[in-house]
Tab-separated table of C-alpha atoms and ligand atoms in Angstrom:
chain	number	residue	atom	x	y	z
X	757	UNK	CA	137.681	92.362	104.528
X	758	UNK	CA	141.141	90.552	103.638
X	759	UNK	CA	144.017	91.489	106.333
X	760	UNK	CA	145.703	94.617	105.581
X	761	UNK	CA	149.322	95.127	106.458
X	762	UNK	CA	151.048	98.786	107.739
X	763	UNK	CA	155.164	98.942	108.760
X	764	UNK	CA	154.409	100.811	110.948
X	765	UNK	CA	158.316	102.749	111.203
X	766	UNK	CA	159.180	104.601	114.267
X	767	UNK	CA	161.709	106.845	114.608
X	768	UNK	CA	163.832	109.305	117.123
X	769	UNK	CA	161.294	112.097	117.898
X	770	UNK	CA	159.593	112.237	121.596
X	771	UNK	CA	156.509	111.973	119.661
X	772	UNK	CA	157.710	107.697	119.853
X	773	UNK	CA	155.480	107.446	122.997
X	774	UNK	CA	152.504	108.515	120.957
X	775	UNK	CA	153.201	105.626	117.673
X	776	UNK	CA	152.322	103.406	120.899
X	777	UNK	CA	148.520	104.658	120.714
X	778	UNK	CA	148.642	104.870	116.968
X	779	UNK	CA	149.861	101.029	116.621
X	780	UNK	CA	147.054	99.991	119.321
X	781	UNK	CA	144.357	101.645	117.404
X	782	UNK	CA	145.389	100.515	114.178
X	783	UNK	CA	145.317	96.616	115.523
X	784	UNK	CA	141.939	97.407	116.882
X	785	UNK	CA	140.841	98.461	113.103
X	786	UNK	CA	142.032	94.851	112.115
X	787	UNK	CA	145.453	96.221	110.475
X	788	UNK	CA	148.393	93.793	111.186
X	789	UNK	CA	150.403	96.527	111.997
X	790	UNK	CA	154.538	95.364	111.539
X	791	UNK	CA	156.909	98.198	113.815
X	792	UNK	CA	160.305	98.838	112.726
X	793	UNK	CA	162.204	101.252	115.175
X	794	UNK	CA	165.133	103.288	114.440
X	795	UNK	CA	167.910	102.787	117.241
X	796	UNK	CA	167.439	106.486	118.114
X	797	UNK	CA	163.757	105.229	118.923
X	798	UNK	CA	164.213	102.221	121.189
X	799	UNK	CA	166.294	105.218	123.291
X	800	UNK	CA	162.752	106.483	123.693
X	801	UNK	CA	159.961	103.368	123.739
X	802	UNK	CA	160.627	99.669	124.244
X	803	UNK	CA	160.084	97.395	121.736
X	804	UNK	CA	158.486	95.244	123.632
X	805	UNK	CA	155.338	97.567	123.784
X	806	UNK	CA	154.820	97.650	120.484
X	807	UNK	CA	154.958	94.164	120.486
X	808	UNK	CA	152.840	93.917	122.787
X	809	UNK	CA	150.171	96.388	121.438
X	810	UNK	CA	150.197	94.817	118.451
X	811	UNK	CA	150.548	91.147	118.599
X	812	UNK	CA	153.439	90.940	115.946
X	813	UNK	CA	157.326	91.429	116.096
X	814	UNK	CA	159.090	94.438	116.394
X	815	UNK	CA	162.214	94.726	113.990
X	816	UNK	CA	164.879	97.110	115.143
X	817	UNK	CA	168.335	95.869	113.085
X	818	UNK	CA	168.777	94.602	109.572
X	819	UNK	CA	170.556	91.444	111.437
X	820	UNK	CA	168.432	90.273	113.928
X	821	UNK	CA	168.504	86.392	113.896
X	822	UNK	CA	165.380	85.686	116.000
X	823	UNK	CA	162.922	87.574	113.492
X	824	UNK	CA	160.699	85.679	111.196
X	825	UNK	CA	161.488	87.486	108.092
X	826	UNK	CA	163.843	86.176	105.828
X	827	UNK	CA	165.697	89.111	104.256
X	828	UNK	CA	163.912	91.740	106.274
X	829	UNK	CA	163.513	94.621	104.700
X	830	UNK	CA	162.660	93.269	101.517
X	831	UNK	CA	160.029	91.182	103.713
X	832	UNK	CA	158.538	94.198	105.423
X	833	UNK	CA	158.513	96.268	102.084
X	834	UNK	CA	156.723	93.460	100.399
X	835	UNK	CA	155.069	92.608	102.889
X	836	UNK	CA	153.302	96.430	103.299
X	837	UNK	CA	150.253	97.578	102.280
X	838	UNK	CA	151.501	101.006	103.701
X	839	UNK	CA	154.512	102.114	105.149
X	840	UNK	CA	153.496	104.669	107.564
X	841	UNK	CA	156.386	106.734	109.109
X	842	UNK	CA	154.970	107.826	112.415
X	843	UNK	CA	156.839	109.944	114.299
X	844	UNK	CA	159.355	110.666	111.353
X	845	UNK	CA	162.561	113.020	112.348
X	846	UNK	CA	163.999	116.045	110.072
X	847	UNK	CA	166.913	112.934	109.790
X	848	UNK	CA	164.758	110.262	108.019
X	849	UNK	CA	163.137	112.715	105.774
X	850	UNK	CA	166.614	113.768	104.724
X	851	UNK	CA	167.490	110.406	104.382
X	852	UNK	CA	164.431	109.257	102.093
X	853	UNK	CA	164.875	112.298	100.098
X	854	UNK	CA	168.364	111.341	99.037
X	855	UNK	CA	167.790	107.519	98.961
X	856	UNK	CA	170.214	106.830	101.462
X	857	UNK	CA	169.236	103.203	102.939
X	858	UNK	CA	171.577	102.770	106.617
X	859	UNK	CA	169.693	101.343	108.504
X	860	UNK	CA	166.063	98.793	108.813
X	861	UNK	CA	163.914	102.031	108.306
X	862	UNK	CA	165.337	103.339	105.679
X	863	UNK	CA	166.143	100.128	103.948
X	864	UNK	CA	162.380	99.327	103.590
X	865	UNK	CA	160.882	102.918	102.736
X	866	UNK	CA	163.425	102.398	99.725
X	867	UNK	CA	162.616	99.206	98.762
X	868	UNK	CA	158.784	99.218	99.388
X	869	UNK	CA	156.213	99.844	96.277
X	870	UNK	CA	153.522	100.320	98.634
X	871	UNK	CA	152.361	104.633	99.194
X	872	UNK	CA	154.333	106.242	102.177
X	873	UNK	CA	152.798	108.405	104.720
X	874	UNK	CA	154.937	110.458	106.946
X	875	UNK	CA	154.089	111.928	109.973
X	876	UNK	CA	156.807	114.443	110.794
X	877	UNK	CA	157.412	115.262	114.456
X	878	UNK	CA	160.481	118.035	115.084
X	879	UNK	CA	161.683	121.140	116.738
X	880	UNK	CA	160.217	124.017	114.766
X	881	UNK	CA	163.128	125.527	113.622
X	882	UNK	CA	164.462	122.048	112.365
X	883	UNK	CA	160.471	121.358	110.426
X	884	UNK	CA	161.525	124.951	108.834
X	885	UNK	CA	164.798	124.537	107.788
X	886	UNK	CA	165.496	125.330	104.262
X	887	UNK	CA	166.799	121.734	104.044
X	888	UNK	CA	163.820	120.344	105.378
X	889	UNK	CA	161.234	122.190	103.567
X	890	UNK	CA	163.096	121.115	100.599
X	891	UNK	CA	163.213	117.650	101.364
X	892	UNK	CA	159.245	117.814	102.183
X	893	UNK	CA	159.029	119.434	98.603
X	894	UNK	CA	160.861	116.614	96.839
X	895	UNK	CA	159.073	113.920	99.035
X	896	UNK	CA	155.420	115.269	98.403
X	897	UNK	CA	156.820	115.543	94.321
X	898	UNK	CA	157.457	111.767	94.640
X	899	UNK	CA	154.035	111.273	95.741
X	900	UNK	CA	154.867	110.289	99.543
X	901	UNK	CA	152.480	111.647	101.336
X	902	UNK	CA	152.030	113.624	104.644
X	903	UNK	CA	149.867	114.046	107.874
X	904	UNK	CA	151.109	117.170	109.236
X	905	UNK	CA	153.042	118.507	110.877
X	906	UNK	CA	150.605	119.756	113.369
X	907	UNK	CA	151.422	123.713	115.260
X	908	UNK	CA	151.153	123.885	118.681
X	909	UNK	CA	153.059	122.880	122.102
X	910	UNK	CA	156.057	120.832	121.407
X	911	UNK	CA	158.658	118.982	123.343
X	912	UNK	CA	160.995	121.881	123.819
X	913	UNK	CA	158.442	123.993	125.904
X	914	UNK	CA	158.114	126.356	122.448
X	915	UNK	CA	155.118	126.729	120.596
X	916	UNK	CA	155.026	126.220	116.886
X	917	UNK	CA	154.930	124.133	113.509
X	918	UNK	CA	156.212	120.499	114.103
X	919	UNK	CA	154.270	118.773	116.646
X	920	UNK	CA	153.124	115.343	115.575
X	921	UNK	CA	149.716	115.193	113.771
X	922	UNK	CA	146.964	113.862	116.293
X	923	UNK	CA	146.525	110.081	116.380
X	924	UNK	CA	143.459	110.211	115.378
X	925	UNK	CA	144.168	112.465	112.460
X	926	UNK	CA	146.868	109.812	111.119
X	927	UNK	CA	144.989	107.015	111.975
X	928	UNK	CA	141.977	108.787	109.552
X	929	UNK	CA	144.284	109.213	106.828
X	930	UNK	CA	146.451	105.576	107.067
X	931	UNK	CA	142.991	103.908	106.932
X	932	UNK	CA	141.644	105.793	103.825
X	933	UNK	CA	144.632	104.980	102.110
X	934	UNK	CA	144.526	101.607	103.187
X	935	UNK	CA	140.869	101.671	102.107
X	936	UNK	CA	142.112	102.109	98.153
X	937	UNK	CA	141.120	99.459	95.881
X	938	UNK	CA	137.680	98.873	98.212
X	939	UNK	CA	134.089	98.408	96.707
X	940	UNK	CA	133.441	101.853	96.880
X	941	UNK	CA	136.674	103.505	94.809
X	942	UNK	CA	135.729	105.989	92.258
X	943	UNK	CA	132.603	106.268	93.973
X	944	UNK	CA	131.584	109.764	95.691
X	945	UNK	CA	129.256	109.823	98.836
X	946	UNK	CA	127.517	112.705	100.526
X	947	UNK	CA	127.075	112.174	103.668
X	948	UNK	CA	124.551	114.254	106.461
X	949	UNK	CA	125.204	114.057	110.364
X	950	UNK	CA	124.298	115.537	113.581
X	951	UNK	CA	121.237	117.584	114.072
X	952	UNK	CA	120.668	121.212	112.653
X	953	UNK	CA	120.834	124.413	114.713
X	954	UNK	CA	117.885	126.847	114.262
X	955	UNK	CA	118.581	130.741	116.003
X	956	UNK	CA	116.486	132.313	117.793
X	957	UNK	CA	118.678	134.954	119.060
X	958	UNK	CA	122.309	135.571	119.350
X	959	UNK	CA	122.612	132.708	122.028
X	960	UNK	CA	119.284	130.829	122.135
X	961	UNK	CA	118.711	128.044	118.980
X	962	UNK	CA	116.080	124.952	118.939
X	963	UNK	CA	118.163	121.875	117.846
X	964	UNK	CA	117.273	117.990	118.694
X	965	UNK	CA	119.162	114.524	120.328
X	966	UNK	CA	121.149	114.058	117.395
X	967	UNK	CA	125.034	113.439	118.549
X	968	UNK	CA	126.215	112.920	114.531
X	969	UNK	CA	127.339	109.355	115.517
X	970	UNK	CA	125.886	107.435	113.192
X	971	UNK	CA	126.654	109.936	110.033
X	972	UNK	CA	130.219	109.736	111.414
X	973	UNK	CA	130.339	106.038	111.298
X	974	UNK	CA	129.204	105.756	107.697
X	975	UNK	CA	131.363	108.561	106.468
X	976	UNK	CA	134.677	106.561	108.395
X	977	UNK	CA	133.349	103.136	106.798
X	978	UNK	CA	132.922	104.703	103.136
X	979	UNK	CA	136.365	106.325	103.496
X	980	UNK	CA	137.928	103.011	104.301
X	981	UNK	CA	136.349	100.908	101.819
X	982	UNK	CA	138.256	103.308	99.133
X	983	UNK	CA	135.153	106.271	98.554
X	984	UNK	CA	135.709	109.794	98.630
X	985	UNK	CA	133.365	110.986	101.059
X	986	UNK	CA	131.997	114.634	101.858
X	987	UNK	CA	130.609	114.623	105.337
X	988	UNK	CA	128.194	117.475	105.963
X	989	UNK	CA	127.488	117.457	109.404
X	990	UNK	CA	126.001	119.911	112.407
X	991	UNK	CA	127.462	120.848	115.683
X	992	UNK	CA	128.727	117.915	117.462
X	993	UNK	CA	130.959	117.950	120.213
X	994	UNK	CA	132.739	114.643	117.326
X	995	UNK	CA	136.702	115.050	116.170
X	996	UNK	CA	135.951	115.432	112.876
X	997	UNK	CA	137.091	112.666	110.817
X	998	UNK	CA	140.334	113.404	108.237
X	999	UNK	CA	140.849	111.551	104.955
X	1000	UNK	CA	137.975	113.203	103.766
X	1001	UNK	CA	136.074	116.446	103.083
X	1002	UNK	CA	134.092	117.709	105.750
X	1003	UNK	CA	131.838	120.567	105.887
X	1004	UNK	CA	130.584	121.892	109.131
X	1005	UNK	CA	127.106	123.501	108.884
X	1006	UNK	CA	124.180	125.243	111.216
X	1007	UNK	CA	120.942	125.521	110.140
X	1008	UNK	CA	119.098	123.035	107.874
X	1009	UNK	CA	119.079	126.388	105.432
X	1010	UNK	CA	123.083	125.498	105.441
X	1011	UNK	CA	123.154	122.458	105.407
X	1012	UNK	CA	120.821	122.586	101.950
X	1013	UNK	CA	122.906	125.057	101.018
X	1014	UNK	CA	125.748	122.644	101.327
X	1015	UNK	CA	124.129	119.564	100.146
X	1016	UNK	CA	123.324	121.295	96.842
X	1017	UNK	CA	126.547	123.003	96.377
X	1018	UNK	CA	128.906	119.123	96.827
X	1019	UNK	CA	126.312	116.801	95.364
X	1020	UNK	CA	126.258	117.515	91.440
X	1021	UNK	CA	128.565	114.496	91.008
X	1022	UNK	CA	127.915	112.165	93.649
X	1023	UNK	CA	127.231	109.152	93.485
X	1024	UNK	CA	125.566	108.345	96.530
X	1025	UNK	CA	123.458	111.034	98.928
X	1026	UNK	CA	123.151	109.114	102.316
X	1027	UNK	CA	120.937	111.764	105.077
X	1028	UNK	CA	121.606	110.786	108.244
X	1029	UNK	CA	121.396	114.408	109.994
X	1030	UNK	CA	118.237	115.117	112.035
X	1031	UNK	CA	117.286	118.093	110.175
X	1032	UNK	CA	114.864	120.489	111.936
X	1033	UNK	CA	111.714	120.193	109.970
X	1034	UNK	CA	110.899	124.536	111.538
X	1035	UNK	CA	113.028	127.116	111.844
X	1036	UNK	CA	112.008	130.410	113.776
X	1037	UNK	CA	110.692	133.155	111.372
X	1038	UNK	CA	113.701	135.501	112.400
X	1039	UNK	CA	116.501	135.138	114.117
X	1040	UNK	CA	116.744	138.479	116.380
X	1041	UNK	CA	120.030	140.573	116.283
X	1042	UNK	CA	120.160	141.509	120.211
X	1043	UNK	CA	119.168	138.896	123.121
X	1044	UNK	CA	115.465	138.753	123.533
X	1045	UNK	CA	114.692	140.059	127.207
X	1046	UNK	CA	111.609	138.263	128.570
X	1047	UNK	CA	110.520	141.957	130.284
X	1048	UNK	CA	109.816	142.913	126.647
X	1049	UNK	CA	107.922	139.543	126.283
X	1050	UNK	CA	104.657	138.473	126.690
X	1051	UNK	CA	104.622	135.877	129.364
X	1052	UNK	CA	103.355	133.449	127.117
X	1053	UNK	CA	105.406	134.232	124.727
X	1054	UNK	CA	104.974	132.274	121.581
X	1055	UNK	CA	107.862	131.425	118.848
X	1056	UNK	CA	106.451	132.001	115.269
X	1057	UNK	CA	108.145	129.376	113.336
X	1058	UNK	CA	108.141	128.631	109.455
X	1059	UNK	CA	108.878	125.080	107.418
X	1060	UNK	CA	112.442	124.179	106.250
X	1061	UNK	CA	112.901	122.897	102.933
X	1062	UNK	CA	112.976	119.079	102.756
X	1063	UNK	CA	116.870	118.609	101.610
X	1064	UNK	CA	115.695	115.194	100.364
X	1065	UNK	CA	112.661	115.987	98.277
X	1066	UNK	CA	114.604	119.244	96.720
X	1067	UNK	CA	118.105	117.485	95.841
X	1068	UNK	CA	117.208	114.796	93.287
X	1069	UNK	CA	118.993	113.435	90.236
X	1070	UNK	CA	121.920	111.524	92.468
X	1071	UNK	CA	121.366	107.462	91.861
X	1072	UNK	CA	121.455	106.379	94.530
X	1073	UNK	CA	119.836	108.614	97.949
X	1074	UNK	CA	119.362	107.003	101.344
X	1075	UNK	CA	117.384	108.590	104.038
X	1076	UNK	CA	117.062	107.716	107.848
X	1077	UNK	CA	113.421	107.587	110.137
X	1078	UNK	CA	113.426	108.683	113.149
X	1079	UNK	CA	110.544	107.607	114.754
X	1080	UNK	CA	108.957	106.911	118.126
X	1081	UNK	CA	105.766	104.922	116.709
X	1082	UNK	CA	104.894	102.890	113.892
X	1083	UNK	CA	108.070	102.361	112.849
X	1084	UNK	CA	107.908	100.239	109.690
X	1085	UNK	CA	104.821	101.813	108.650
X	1086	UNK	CA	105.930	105.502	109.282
X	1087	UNK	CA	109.426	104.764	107.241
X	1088	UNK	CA	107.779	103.281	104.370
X	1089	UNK	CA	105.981	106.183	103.761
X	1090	UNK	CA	109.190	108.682	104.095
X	1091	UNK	CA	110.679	106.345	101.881
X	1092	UNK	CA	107.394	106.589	99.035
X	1093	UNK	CA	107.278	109.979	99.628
X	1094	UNK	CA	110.790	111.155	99.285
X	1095	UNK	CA	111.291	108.790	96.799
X	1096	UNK	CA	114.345	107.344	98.340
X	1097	UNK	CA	116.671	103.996	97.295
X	1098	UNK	CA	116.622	103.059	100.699
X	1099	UNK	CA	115.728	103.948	104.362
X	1100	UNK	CA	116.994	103.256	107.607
X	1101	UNK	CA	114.130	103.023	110.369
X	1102	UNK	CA	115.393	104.084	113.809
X	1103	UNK	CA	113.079	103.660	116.628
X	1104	UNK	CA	114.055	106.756	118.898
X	1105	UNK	CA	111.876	105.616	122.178
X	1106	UNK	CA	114.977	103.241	122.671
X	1107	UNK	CA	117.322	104.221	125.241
X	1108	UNK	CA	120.084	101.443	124.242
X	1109	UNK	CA	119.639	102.733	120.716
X	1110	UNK	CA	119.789	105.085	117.959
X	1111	UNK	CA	120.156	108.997	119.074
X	1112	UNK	CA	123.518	109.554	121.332
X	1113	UNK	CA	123.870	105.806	121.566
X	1114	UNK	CA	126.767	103.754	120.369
X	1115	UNK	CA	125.015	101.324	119.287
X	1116	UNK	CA	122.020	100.847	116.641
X	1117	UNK	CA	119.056	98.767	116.019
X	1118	UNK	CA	116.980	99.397	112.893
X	1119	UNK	CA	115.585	98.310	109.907
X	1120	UNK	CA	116.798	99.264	105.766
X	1121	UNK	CA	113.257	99.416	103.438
X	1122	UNK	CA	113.898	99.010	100.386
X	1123	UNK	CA	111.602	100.636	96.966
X	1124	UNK	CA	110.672	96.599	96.416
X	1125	UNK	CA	109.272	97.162	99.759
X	1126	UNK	CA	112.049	94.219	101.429
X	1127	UNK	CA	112.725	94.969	104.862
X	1128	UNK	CA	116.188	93.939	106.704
X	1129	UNK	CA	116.141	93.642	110.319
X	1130	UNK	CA	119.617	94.266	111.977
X	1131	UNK	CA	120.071	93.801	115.453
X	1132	UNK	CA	121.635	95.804	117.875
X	1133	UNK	CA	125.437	96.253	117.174
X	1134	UNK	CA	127.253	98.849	116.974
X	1135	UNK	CA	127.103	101.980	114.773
X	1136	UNK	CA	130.638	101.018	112.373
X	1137	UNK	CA	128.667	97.882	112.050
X	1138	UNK	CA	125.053	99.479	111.087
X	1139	UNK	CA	127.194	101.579	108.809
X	1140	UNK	CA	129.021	98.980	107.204
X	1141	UNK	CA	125.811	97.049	106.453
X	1142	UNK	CA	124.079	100.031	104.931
X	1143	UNK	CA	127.033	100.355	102.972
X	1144	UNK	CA	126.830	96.524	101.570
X	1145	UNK	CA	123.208	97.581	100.391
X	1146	UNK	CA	124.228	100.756	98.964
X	1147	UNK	CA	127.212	99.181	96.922
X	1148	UNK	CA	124.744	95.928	95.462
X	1149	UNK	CA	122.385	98.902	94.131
X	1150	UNK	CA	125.438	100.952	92.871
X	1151	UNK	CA	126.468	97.489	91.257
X	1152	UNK	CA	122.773	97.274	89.556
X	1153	UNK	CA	122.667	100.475	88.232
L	2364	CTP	N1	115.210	115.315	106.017
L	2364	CTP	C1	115.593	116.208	105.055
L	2364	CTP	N2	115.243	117.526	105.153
L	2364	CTP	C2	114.452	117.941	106.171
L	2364	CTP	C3	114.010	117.019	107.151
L	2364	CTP	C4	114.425	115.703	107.050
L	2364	CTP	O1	116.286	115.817	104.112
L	2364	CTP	N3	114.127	119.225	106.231
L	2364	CTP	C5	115.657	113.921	105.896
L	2364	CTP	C6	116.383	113.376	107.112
L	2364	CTP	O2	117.760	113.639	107.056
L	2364	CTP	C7	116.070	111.888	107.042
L	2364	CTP	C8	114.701	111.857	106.402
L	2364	CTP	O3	114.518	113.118	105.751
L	2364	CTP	O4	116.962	111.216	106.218
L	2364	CTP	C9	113.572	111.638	107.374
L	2364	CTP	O5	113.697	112.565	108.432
L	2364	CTP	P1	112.723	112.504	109.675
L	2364	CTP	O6	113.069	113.603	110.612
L	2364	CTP	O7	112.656	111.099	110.195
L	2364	CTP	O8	111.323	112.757	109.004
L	2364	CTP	P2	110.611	114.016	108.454
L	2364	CTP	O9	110.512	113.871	106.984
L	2364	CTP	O10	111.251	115.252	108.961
L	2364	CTP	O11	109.151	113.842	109.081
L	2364	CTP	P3	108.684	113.847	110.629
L	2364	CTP	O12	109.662	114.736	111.374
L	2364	CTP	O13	107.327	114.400	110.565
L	2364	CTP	O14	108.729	112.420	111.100
């Protein structure tokens, strides 16, 4: 994947401390990740752990000497593949609103042609300000766009609308954005994780291993290689990712439901969920009380619908095998019989791998009946492998 390049620009809000975590995890994605810091900020955070954190230096005038660029904000604004504004004040959204250029920041928001993303962080009464709503208006108008702001516990002790959008939810957007122009734009994946819940009562349910992990990290990889990605996915104790739409479901009766309802257009179906192949009979409306049961008391169960052999007619469908024996053999079959593009064999007896693990060995089948073995790694790599197969077939159809 060829470098990508955020200004990353940090301004006066408490909410500085946390553009620390944001910067580190964007390195770790492989982002060269260039800080500029409003004075007000380097009152809050050093610059030297940003440059630290991310391995590149941290501009905080318009006339510092020792920095590489030449004329530095035209640099940084050409430079940017995305200027993300993370913790932006009430202040610099004013300031971008009216074009008003004082200061590094500012400068290279205005003279940057790459998309903005703003990540407001402010008192609540400042984020609803007539002024500020306004300027939010005008920004969103221009096509800036925004990750937050978040409601809950801010600086001041108060509760309310302001607080800084969770790192995680920023980085999720700033990489799908980043993602544009990938081998999968104007492509639409659904995408299946986590295993089903089947009730048996108001509290009890049968359910399986599944931790959505591996759904996750193909729905995150397709997202930043430019698709737009529906993730359907089960109860998992996963942050859901952002940058993308995602439908939480129960029951493999929902998550059909579900699959049927988002798929009419897509592109690409990939089922990673463990979907309960039984589902009791009936669900019962009160607690079941084992005095009222039999001591062997025996759960009449019925079949789910296969959600791969009823949704046809998308080009390309993937499915996953779980499987604790015969592996290869077992697979090629699902993959015959559900008349798939491709499968991904898991072998489930593996503690190191597949289910709950981070980490993935398996092997794709293809309908020529070519097998790829891929070691263990882990599951953003399994996912962007599958993906690599998935975007050669899209290519050849
Ligand atoms: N699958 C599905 N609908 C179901 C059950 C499974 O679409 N009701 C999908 C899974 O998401 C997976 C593939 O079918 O992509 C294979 O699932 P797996 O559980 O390995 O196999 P089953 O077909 O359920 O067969 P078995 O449990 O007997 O191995």
């Amino acid at each position: 994947m060829p470098e990508r390049h955020v200004v990353l620009g940090v301004s006066g809000s408490i909410a500085a401390y946390k553009a620390v975590d944001l910067a580190s995890k964007l390195t770790q994605a492989g982002v060269a990740v260039h800080t500029v810091m409003t004075e007000a900020a380097t009152q809050l955070v050093g610059p030297a752990t940003f440059r630290a954190i991310t391995g590149l230096p941290v501009s905080t005038s318009m006339f510092d000497l020792t920095n590489p660029y030449s004329i530095e904000h035209i640099s940084l604004s050409e430079v940017a593949d995305l200027m993300l504004i993370a913790p932006a004040t009430a202040n610099v959204m004013a300031k971008l609103t009216t074009g008003i250029a004082d200061d590094l920041l500012t400068c290279t928001a205005l003279a940057t042609r790459a998309p903005i993303l703003i990540a407001p962080a402010m008192h609540t009464a400042m984020w609803e300000n007539a002024a500020t709503q306004a300027n939010f208006e005008t920004l969103k108008s221009r096509g800036v766009r925004f990750v937050g702001p978040a409601v809950g516990r801010l600086a001041s002790g108060g509760f309310g609308a302001g607080r800084f959008a969770s790192v995680h939810d920023i980085l999720g957007i700033a990489l799908g954005l980043l993602g544009a122009g990938g081998d999968l734009t104007g492509r639409k994946l659904v995408i299946t994780a986590a295993g089903t819940r089947e009730s048996i009562d108001p509290i009890r349910f049968l359910s399986n291993r599944s931790t959505g992990k591996m759904g996750f990290a193909l729905a995150e990889a397709a997202r930043d290689r430019g698709a737009n990605v529906t993730l359907i996915t089960g109860p998992t104790f996963l942050e859901p990712p952002s940058g993308m739409s995602v439908f939480p479901v129960e029951s493999a009766a929902e998550m059909l439901d579900a699959v049927k309802l988002v798929s009419s257009d897509a592109d690409v179906l990939i089922m990673a969920a463990a979907v309960a192949d039984y589902t009791p009979e009936m669900c019962a409306s009160e607690k079941l009380k084992k005095e009222e049961l039999d001591i062997d008391f025996v759960l009449p169960l019925s079949r789910t619908e296969d959600i791969l052999t009823t949704v046809t007619g998308i080009p390309i469908r993937v499915g996953f095998a779980a499987e604790s024996q015969h592996l290869i053999k077992n697979a090629q079959r699902k993959l015959v019989a559900k008349n798939l593009d491709l499968i991904v064999a898991n072998d489930i007896s593996r503690k190191d791998s597949g289910m709950g693990a981070d980490d993935n060995e398996c092997t794709v089948l293809d309908r020529k009946g070519e097998s790829e073995s891929l070691p263990l790694m882990p599951k953003r790599e399994v996912a962007e492998r599958i993906l690599d197969r998935i975007v050669a077939l899209l290519d050849q159809a």
